[in-house]
Tab-separated table of C-alpha atoms in Angstrom:
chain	number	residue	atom	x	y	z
A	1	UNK	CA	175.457	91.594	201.054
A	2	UNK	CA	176.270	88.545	199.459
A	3	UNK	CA	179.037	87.780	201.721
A	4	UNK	CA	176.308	87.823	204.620
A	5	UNK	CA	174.150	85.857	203.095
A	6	UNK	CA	175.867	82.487	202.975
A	7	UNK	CA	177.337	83.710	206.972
A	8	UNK	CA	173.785	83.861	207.775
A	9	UNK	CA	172.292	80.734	206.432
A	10	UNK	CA	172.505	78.479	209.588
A	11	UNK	CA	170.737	81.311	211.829
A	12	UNK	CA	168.308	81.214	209.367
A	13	UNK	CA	167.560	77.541	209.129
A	14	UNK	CA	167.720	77.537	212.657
A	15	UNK	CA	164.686	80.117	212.876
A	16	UNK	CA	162.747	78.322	210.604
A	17	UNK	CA	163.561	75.029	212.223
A	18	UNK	CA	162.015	77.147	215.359
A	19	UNK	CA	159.107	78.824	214.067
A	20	UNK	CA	155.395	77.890	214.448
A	21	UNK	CA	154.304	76.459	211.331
A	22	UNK	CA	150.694	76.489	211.118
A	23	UNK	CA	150.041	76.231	207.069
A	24	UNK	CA	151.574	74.558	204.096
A	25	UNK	CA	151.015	74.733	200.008
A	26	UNK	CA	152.153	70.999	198.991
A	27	UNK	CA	154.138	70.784	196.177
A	28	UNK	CA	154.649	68.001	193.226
A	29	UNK	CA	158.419	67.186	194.523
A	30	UNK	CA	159.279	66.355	197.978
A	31	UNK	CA	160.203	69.612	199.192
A	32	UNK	CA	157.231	70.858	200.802
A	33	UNK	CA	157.100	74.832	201.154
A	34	UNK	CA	155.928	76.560	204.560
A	35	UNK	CA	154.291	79.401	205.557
A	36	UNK	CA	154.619	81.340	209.329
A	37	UNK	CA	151.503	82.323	210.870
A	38	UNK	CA	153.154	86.097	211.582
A	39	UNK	CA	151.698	88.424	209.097
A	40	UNK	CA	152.224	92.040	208.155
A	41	UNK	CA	150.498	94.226	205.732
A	42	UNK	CA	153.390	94.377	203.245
A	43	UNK	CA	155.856	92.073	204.306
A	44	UNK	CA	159.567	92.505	205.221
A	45	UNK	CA	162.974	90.887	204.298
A	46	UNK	CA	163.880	91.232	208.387
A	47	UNK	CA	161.305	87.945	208.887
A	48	UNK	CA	163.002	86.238	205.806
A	49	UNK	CA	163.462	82.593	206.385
A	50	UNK	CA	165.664	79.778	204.368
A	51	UNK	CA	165.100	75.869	203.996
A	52	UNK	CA	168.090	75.140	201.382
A	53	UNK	CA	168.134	72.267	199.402
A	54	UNK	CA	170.211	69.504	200.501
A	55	UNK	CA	171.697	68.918	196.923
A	56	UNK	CA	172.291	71.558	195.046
A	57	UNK	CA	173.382	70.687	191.538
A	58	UNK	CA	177.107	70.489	190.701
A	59	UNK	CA	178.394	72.960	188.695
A	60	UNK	CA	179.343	70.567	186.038
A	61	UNK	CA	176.063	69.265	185.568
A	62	UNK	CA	174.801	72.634	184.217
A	63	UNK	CA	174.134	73.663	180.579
A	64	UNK	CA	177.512	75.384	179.336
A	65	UNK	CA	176.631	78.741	178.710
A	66	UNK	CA	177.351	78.971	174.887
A	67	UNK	CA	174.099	75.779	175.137
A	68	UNK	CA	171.536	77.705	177.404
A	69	UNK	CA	168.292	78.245	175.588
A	70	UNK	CA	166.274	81.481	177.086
A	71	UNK	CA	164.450	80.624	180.031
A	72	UNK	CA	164.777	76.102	180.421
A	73	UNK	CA	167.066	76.060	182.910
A	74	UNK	CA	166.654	76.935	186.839
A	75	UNK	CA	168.227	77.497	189.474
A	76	UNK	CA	168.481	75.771	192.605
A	77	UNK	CA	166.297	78.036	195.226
A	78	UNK	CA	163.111	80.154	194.677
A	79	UNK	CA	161.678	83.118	196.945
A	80	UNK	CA	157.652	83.404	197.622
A	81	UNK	CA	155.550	84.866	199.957
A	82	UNK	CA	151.783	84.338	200.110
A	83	UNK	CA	149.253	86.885	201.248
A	84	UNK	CA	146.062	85.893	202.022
A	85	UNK	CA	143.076	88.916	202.641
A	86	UNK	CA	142.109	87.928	206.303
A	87	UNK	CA	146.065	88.383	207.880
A	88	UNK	CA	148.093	90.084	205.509
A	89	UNK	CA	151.551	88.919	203.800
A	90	UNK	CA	153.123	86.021	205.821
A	91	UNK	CA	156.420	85.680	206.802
A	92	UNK	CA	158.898	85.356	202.993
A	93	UNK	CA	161.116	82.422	202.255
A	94	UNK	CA	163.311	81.389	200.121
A	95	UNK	CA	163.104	77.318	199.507
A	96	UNK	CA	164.430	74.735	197.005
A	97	UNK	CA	162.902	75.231	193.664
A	98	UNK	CA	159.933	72.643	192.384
A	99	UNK	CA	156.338	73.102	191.163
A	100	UNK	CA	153.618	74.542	192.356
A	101	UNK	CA	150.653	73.025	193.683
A	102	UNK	CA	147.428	74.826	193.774
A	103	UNK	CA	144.129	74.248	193.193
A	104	UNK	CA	142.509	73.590	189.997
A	105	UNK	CA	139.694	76.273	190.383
A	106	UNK	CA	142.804	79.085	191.375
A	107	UNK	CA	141.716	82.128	189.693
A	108	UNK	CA	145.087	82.945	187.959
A	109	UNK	CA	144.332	80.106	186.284
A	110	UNK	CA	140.834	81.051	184.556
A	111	UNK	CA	140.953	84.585	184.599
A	112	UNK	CA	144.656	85.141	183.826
A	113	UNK	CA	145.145	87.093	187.418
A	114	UNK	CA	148.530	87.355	187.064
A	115	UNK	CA	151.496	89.298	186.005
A	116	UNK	CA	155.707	89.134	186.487
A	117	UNK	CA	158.931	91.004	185.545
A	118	UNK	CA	161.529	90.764	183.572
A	119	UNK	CA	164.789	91.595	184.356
A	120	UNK	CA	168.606	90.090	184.776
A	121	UNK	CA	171.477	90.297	187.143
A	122	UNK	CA	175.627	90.637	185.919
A	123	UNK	CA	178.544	90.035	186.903
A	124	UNK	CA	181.171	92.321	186.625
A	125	UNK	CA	185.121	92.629	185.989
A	126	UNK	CA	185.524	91.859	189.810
A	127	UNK	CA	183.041	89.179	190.191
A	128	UNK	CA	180.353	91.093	191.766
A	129	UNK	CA	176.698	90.551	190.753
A	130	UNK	CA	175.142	93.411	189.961
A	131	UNK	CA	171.000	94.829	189.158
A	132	UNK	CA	170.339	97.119	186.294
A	133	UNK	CA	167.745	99.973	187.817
A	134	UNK	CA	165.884	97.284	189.771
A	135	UNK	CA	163.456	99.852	191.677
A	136	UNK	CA	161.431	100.787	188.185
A	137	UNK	CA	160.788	96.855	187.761
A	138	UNK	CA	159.406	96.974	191.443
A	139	UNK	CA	157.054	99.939	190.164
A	140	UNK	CA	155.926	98.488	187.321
A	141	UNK	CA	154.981	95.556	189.125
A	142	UNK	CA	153.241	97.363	191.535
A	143	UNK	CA	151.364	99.093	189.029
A	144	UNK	CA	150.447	95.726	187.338
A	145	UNK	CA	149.101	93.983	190.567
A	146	UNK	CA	146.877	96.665	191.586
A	147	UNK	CA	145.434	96.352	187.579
A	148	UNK	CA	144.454	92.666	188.391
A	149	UNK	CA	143.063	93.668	191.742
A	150	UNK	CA	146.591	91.667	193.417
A	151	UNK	CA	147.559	93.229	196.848
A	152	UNK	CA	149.933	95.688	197.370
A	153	UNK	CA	153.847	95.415	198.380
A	154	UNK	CA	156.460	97.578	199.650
A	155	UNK	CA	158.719	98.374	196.476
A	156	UNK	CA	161.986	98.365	198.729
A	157	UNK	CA	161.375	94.763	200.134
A	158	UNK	CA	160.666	93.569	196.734
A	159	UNK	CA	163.913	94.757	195.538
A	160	UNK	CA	165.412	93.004	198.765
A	161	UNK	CA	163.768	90.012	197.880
A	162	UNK	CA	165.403	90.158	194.853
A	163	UNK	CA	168.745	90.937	195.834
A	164	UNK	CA	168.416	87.871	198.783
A	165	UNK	CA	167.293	85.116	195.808
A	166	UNK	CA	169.760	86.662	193.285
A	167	UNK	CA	172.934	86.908	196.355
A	168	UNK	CA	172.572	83.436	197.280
A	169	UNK	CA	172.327	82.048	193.741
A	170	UNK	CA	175.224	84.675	192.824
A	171	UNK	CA	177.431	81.349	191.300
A	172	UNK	CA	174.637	80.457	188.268
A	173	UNK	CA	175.613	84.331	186.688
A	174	UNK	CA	177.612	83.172	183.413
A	175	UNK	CA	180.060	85.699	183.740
A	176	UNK	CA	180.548	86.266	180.390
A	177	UNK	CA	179.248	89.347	178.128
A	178	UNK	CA	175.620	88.699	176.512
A	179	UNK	CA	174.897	86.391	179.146
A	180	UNK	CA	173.012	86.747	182.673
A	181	UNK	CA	170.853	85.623	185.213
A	182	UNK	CA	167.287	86.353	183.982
A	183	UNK	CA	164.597	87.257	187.281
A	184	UNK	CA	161.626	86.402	186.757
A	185	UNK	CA	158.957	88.245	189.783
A	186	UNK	CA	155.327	86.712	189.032
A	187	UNK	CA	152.219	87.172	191.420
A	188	UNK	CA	149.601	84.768	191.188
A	189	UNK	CA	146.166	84.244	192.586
A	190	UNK	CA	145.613	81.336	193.973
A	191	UNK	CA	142.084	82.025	195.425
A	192	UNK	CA	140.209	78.578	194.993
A	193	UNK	CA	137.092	80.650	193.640
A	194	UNK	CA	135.739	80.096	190.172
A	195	UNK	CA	133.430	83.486	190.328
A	196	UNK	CA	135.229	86.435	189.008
A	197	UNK	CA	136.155	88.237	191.899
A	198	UNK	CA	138.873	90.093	193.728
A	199	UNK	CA	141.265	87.277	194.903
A	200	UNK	CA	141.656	86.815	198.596
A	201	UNK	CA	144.704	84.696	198.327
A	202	UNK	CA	147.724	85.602	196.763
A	203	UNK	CA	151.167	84.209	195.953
A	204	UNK	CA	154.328	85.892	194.972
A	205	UNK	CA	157.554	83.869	193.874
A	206	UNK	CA	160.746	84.697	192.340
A	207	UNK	CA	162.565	82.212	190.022
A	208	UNK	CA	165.581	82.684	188.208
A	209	UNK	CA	167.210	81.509	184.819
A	210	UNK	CA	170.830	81.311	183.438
A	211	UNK	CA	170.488	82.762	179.654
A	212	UNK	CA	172.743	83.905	176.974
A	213	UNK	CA	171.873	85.968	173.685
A	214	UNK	CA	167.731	85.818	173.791
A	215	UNK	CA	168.146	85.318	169.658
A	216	UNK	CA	170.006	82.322	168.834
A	217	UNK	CA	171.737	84.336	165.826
A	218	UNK	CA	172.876	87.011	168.001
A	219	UNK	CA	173.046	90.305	167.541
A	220	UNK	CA	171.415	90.182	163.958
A	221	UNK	CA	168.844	92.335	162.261
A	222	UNK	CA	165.132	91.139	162.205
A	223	UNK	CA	162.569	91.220	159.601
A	224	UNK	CA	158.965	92.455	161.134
A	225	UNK	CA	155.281	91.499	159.930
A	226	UNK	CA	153.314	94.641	160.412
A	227	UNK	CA	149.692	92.129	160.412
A	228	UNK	CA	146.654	94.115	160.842
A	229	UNK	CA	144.126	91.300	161.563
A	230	UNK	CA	145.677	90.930	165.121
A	231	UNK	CA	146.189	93.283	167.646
A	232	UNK	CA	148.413	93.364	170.802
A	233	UNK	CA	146.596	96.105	173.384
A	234	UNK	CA	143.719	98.413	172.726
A	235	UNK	CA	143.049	101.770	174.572
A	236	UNK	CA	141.506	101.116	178.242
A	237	UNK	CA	142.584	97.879	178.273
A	238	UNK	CA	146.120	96.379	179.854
A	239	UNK	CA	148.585	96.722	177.417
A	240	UNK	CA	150.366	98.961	179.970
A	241	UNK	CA	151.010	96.577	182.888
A	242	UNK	CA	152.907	93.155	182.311
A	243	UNK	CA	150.153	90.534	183.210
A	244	UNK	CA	150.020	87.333	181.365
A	245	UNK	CA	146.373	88.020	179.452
A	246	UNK	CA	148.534	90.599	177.189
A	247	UNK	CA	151.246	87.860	176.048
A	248	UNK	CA	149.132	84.621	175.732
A	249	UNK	CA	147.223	85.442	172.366
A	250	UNK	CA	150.531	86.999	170.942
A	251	UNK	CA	151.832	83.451	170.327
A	252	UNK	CA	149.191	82.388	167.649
A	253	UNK	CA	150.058	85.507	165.198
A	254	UNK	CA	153.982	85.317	166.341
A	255	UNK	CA	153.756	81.972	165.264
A	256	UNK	CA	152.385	82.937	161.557
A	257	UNK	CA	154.745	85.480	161.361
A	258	UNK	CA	157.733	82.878	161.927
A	259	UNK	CA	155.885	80.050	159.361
A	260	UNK	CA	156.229	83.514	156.531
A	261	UNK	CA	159.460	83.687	157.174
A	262	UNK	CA	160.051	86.784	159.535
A	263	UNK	CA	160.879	87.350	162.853
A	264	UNK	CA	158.849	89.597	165.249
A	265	UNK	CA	155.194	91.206	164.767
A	266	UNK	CA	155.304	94.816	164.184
A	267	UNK	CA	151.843	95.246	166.457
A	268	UNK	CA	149.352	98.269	165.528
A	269	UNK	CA	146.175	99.681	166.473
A	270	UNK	CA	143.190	101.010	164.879
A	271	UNK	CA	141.998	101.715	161.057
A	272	UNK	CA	144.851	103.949	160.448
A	273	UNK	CA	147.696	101.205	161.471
A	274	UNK	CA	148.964	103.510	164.731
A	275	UNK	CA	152.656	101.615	165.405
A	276	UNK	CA	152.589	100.212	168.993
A	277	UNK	CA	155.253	96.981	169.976
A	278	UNK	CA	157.119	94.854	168.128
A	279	UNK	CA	157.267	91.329	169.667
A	280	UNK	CA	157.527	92.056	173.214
A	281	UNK	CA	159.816	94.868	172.585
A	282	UNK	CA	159.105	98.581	172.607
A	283	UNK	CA	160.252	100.052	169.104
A	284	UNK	CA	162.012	102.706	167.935
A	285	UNK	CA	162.637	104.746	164.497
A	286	UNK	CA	165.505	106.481	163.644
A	287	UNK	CA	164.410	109.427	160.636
A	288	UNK	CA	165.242	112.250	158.599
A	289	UNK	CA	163.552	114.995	157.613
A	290	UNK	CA	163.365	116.868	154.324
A	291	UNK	CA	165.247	119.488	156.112
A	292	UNK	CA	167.803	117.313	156.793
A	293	UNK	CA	167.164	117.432	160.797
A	294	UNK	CA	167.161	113.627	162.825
A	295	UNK	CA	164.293	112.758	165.062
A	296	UNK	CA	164.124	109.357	167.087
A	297	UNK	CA	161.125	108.194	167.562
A	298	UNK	CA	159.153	105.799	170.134
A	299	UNK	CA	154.968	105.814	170.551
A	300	UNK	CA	154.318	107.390	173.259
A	301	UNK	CA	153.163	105.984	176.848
A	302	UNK	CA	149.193	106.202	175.811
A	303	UNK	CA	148.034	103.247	178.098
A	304	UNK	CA	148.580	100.557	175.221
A	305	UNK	CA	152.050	100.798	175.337
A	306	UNK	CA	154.223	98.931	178.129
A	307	UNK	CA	156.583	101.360	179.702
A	308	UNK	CA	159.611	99.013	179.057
A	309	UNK	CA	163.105	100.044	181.484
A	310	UNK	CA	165.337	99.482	178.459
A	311	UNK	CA	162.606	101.590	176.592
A	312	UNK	CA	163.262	104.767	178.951
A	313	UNK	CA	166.946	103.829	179.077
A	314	UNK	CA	167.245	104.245	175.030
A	315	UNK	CA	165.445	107.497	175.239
A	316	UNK	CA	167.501	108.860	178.390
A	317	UNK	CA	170.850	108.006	177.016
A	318	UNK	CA	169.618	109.478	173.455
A	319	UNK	CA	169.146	112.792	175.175
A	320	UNK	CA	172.630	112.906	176.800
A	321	UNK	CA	173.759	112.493	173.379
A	322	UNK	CA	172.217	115.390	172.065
A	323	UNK	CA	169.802	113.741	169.857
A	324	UNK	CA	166.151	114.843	169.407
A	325	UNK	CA	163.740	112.443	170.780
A	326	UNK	CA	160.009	112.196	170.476
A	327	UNK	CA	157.731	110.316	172.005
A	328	UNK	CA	154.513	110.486	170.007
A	329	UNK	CA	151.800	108.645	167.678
A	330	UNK	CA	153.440	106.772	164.701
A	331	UNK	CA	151.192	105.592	161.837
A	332	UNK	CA	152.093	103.232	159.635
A	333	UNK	CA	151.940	105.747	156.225
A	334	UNK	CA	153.968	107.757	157.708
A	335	UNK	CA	156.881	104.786	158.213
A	336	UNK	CA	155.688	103.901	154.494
A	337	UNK	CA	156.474	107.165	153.548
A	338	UNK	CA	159.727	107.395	155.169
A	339	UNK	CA	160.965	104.396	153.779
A	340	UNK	CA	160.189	105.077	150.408
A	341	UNK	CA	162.156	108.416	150.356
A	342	UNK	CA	165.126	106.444	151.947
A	343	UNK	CA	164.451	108.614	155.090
A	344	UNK	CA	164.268	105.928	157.977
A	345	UNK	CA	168.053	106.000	158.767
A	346	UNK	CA	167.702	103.164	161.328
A	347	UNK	CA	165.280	101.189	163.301
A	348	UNK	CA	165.549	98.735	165.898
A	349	UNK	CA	163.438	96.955	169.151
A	350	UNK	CA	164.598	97.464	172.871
A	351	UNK	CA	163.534	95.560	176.058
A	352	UNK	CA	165.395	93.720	179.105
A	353	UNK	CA	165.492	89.881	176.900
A	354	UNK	CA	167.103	90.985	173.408
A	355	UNK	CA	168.448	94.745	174.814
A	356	UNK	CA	168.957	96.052	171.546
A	357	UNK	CA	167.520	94.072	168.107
A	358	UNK	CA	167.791	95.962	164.958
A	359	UNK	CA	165.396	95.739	162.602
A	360	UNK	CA	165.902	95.158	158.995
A	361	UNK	CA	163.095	94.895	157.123
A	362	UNK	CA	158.871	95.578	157.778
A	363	UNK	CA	156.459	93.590	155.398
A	364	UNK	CA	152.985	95.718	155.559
A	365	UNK	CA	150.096	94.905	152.984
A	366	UNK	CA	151.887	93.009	150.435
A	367	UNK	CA	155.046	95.062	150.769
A	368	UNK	CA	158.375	94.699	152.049
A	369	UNK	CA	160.237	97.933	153.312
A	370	UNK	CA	163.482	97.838	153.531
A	371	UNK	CA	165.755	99.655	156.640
A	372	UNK	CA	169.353	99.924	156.370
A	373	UNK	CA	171.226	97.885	158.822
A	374	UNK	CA	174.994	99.663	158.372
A	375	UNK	CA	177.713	98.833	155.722
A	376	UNK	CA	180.024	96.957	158.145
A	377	UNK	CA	179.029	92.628	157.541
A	378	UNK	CA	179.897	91.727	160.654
A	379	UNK	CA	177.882	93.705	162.450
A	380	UNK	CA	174.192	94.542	160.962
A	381	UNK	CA	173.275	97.088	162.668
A	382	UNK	CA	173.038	100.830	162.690
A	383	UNK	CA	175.129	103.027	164.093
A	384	UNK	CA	172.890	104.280	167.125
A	385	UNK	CA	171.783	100.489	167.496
A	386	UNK	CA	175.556	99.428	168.013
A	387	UNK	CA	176.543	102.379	170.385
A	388	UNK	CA	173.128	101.747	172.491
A	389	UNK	CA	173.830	98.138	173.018
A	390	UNK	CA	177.547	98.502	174.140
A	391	UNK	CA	176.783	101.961	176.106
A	392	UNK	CA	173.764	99.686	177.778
A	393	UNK	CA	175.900	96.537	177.961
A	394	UNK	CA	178.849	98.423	179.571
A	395	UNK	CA	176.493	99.888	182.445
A	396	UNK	CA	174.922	96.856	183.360
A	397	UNK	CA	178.188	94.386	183.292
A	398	UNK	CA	179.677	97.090	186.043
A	399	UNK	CA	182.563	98.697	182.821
A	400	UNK	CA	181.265	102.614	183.299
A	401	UNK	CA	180.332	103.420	186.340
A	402	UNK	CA	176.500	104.742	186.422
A	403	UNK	CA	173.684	104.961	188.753
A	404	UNK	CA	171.646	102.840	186.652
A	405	UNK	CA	173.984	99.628	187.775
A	406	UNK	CA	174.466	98.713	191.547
A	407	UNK	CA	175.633	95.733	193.099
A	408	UNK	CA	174.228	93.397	195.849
């Protein structure tokens, strides 16, 4: 695929060169992005067309990858595709990466219509780039946009899309271990309509980021602020799709939980503390028993929770390893409990950014609750945390072959 890609470039420019332009969405830098007047009602990777920038930055002039910080730094090319309710999805492009320019009253921008993915693309011992179980991030995004009232796509084009935006920017993959190519799918309104409505123009994009280790320490433990007063998702609400509205007002209680000296929020619902997230992770508990027996634990998929791909992952790969898992309500006295018999054996967060993060400690009304993180220094983690990460990390980078990992 990615071979074709760069054979292919030429025809394309030469279509686009040819093609009827009859609308345009200006843009802040000088590359101005185009839009065919063909439409279809989901649209299709066959009518792709490419207008590739004319300098594309040196490879010495980016970030080293032991300097990238998650998520400033871009690469050179972007896919979108509007959609627009009278014709349909227009023909898809992929153009040189700038800003956007839409219009001040665009919905997405008052009413948070909006929502995105988050997901990465390796490279392997043989230099191939590869996607890690692309097709349930096309699902969930599906899911999302028809929660805002977005229109509909094909989930095989979208993963197309992907793989024509990731193919052709195959050389920004730091092809080292811990580090990737971060994808970031968003659809936007961009309906110039200040009533709250159902948008009747649309725009999806696809941008991509170089990124190493999402925590700057690493693979190290965190400590979590279980803080009632703020709440992530509530039942019949969103807190199952990934839209923007569910991340914004995070930031404000993330940020008092960094000024106290922790981490991550350790999100729950309700008068009786019910666990949810923690951060923008999923979260799970390792525990024993009184009988002795091991359970890992996750909430379940209730509507508040989002259904994360690392999340199912963890619990899939648990199973093959003969360990009992359970997705099901948590409370926060029964964690309490746990802890203070010594009984939560390990704990630790999972989602596409971080992977695996084990958590060390949980501070929850005026006490701190200690989880063990292993006896070996170097690495503070337990022992299911450790063998998740490098049985996830070994799938994705291409080193055990799986169905999970595919390339281009």
């Amino acid at each position: 695929f990615i071979s074709n890609m760069f054979s292919i470039r030429s025809a394309f420019s030469s279509a686009l060169a040819r093609a009827p332009l009859t609308r345009t969405i200006a843009r802040t830098t000088p590359n101005k992005q185009t839009f065919s007047s063909a439409v279809t009602s989901h649209f299709k990777m066959e009518d792709l067309q490419m207008n590739l920038t004319k300098t594309p930055t040196p490879v010495q002039a980016r970030t080293k990858p032991e300097n990238l910080l998650f998520g400033q730094e871009f690469t050179d090319h972007m896919f979108q595709v509007e959609w627009n309710k009278s014709s349909g999805w227009q023909h898809p492009e992929i153009v040189p990466y700038g800003d956007l320019s839409i219009s001040p009253a665009a919905s997405s921008l008052h009413y948070a219509i909006q929502c995105f993915e988050g997901m990465k693309a390796y490279v392997d011992k043989d230099n191939n780039a590869r996607l890690f179980r692309p097709h349930m991030n096309a699902q969930r995004m599906l899911k999302s946009c028809r929660r805002i009232a977005l229109p509909d796509f094909e989930p095989d084009e979208w993963v197309k899309a992907v793989k024509a935006i990731v193919g052709l920017e195959k050389d920004w993959i730091p092809n080292k271990t811990g580090y990737s190519l971060y994808i970031r799918p968003t659809a936007i309104s961009i309906d110039r309509n200040l009533g709250v409505a159902t948008p009747s123009r649309a725009l999806f994009y696809i941008i991509l980021s170089p990124v190493g280790p999402y925590y700057p320490t690493g693979f190290a433990p965190v400590k979590l602020f279980a803080n009632p007063d703020y709440i992530r998702a509530f039942p019949g609400g969103t807190g199952d799709s990934k839209i923007g509205a569910n991340y914004g007002p995070t930031i404000h209680p993330a940020k008092l939980a960094t000024e106290a000296g922790f981490q991550q929020v350790l999100w729950t619902i309700g008068e009786e503390h019910q666990v949810a997230e923690v951060g923008t992770m999923n979260l799970f508990f390792r525990l024993r028993h009184k009988d002795g027996s091991e359970e890992l634990v996750t909430p379940k998929l209730d509507g508040t929770i989002l259904p994360g791909v690392t999340r199912d992952s963890v619990i899939t790969l648990a199973k093959e390893w003969g360990l009992k898992v359970s997705e099901r309500d948590i409370l926060m006295k029964e964690v309490v409990e746990f802890a203070d018999r010594g009984d939560i054996i390990e704990s630790f967060g999972s989602g596409t950014a971080a992977v695996i993060s084990p958590v060390e400690s949980i501070f929850f009304q005026g006490k701190n609750y200690e989880i063990p993180v292993g006896n070996d220094p170097k690495i503070r983690a337990g022992e299911l945390s450790v063998k998740m990460l490098d049985t996830l990390q070994d799938i994705q980078y291409g080193n055990i072959e799986h169905e999970w990992s595919g390339k281009l």
